[in-house]
């Protein structure tokens, strides 16, 4: 229903027909890739991570970000505007790279805030992705720190949930508050962003 509505909104937005025709292939690609990204997210949520190499987990979670979030949220809207406005091919390619990077950063930040953010500030409950066992880049990097012999999904996620909960509360594993009470997540934060 919403996809049909977006088609009507695009066609009746008031831009000249020639401009809309230039942007139409990008608009259609965005809609197709959004559906593919949603499907990919569902498929990845069902594929086991046990026995999968750390790099592959990160790559699989990153692919979901690319098609479910980065393209739809930032890249394609930029490209629709650029192509309807008549920007040349090198400019469109530069915007595409920029949009993908910005969209990826947006989603990674959203994942971090979903675990470590203050619900009063973010407007969403903390830890939902962990409770739902979403296959995020954050989780993939966190699992990389778990020894191979302990990589049984139910134990890893339980252990990880507890570890992240302690980090959110700014506490050491023994319950002692860290100096300043601030969570110590910068190392994990850096691995995710690079």
XYZ file of C-alpha atoms in Angstrom:
194
model
C 0.000 0.000 0.000
C 2.731 2.479 0.967
C 4.789 1.585 -2.096
C 1.803 2.377 -4.294
C 1.291 5.637 -2.458
C 4.959 6.647 -2.931
C 4.507 6.071 -6.656
C 1.556 8.466 -6.703
C 3.420 11.063 -4.615
C 6.449 10.892 -6.914
C 4.360 11.222 -10.072
C 2.375 14.182 -8.734
C 5.121 16.079 -6.874
C 5.034 19.013 -9.297
C 8.427 18.583 -10.974
C 8.554 18.750 -14.768
C 7.871 15.407 -16.464
C 11.355 15.308 -18.056
C 12.991 15.674 -14.629
C 10.795 12.946 -13.135
C 11.645 10.628 -16.020
C 15.377 11.123 -15.370
C 14.937 10.240 -11.683
C 12.447 7.414 -12.200
C 15.001 4.562 -12.617
C 16.647 5.489 -9.296
C 13.251 5.763 -7.599
C 12.256 2.310 -8.870
C 15.634 0.829 -7.866
C 15.208 2.277 -4.363
C 11.831 0.588 -3.937
C 13.137 -2.741 -5.242
C 16.263 -2.666 -3.087
C 14.233 -1.697 -0.015
C 12.130 -4.839 -0.442
C 15.276 -6.899 -1.041
C 16.852 -5.396 2.096
C 13.831 -6.313 4.193
C 13.931 -9.845 2.803
C 17.684 -10.069 3.435
C 17.153 -8.981 7.050
C 14.619 -11.779 7.582
C 16.858 -14.367 5.883
C 19.904 -13.320 7.935
C 17.897 -13.497 11.152
C 17.243 -17.173 10.425
C 20.747 -18.170 9.296
C 22.901 -19.547 12.125
C 25.969 -17.640 13.257
C 27.429 -20.556 15.170
C 30.589 -21.738 13.420
C 30.691 -18.686 11.137
C 33.959 -16.757 10.979
C 34.014 -13.345 12.662
C 34.669 -11.546 9.364
C 31.710 -13.250 7.694
C 29.368 -12.257 10.527
C 30.440 -8.634 10.182
C 30.118 -8.801 6.376
C 26.630 -10.352 6.525
C 25.387 -7.790 9.047
C 26.965 -5.025 6.932
C 25.136 -6.244 3.824
C 21.825 -5.872 5.653
C 22.781 -2.319 6.654
C 23.674 -1.508 3.042
C 20.411 -2.693 1.503
C 17.938 -2.189 4.329
C 19.154 1.140 5.691
C 21.971 2.980 3.917
C 20.550 2.891 0.402
C 16.959 3.642 1.373
C 17.637 6.216 4.086
C 20.362 8.308 2.472
C 21.873 7.155 -0.838
C 18.765 6.817 -2.986
C 17.034 10.012 -1.812
C 20.239 11.895 -2.684
C 20.430 10.204 -6.070
C 16.780 10.845 -6.861
C 17.327 14.546 -6.228
C 20.582 14.537 -8.176
C 19.204 12.756 -11.230
C 15.965 14.740 -11.354
C 18.115 17.861 -11.108
C 20.313 16.717 -13.995
C 23.620 16.164 -12.135
C 26.339 14.582 -14.294
C 27.548 10.973 -13.866
C 30.713 11.782 -11.836
C 28.637 13.881 -9.439
C 26.062 11.103 -9.071
C 28.828 8.559 -8.354
C 30.346 10.834 -5.699
C 26.935 11.321 -4.054
C 26.374 7.566 -4.132
C 29.596 6.901 -2.203
C 28.824 9.691 0.237
C 25.240 8.490 0.741
C 26.268 4.889 1.398
C 28.891 5.948 3.937
C 26.526 8.332 5.686
C 23.708 5.770 5.687
C 26.009 3.132 7.134
C 27.221 5.536 9.832
C 23.618 6.426 10.652
C 22.661 2.771 11.148
C 25.789 1.917 13.160
C 25.114 4.882 15.429
C 21.482 3.823 15.749
C 22.606 0.314 16.747
C 24.949 1.744 19.385
C 22.245 4.021 20.771
C 19.846 1.078 20.809
C 22.146 -0.699 23.247
C 24.004 2.054 25.092
C 21.702 5.055 24.647
C 19.506 6.643 27.254
C 15.879 5.796 26.423
C 14.789 9.218 27.701
C 17.014 10.850 25.087
C 16.629 8.406 22.189
C 12.911 7.762 22.564
C 13.385 4.028 22.184
C 14.010 1.282 24.707
C 17.609 0.208 25.224
C 18.513 -3.384 24.494
C 15.653 -4.314 22.137
C 18.063 -5.466 19.422
C 19.787 -7.729 21.936
C 16.523 -9.131 23.281
C 15.364 -9.759 19.701
C 18.773 -11.257 18.855
C 19.141 -8.995 15.837
C 22.218 -9.774 13.771
C 23.864 -6.352 13.939
C 27.450 -5.319 13.237
C 27.690 -4.429 16.933
C 26.757 -7.980 17.922
C 29.123 -9.448 15.317
C 32.043 -7.473 16.750
C 31.072 -8.318 20.326
C 30.924 -12.031 19.494
C 34.419 -11.738 18.003
C 35.630 -11.227 21.566
C 34.134 -14.524 22.771
C 36.451 -17.541 22.796
C 35.738 -20.240 20.198
C 34.999 -22.905 22.788
C 32.226 -20.717 24.237
C 30.513 -19.939 20.956
C 27.224 -21.570 21.584
C 24.597 -19.067 20.518
C 22.354 -19.192 23.595
C 25.298 -18.860 25.999
C 27.030 -16.182 23.917
C 23.977 -13.989 23.691
C 23.167 -14.385 27.381
C 26.770 -13.606 28.323
C 26.891 -10.714 25.837
C 23.622 -9.274 27.100
C 24.998 -9.274 30.644
C 28.321 -7.769 29.526
C 26.653 -4.981 27.604
C 24.247 -4.359 30.474
C 27.200 -3.879 32.817
C 28.858 -1.537 30.323
C 25.661 0.483 30.031
C 25.516 0.835 33.802
C 29.181 1.826 33.894
C 30.177 -1.078 36.124
C 32.955 -3.618 36.227
C 32.017 -7.286 36.254
C 32.277 -7.262 40.082
C 29.623 -4.541 40.438
C 32.126 -1.803 41.256
C 31.293 1.482 39.584
C 33.909 2.661 37.105
C 35.638 5.928 37.750
C 33.307 8.679 36.590
C 30.502 6.171 36.070
C 30.854 6.356 32.294
C 30.550 3.187 30.224
C 33.866 1.967 28.836
C 32.963 1.076 25.269
C 35.407 3.113 23.190
C 37.407 0.080 22.003
C 34.300 -1.678 20.734
C 33.037 1.611 19.341
C 36.262 2.035 17.348
C 36.162 -1.516 15.935
C 32.621 -0.947 14.673
C 33.368 2.375 13.024
C 36.529 1.210 11.210
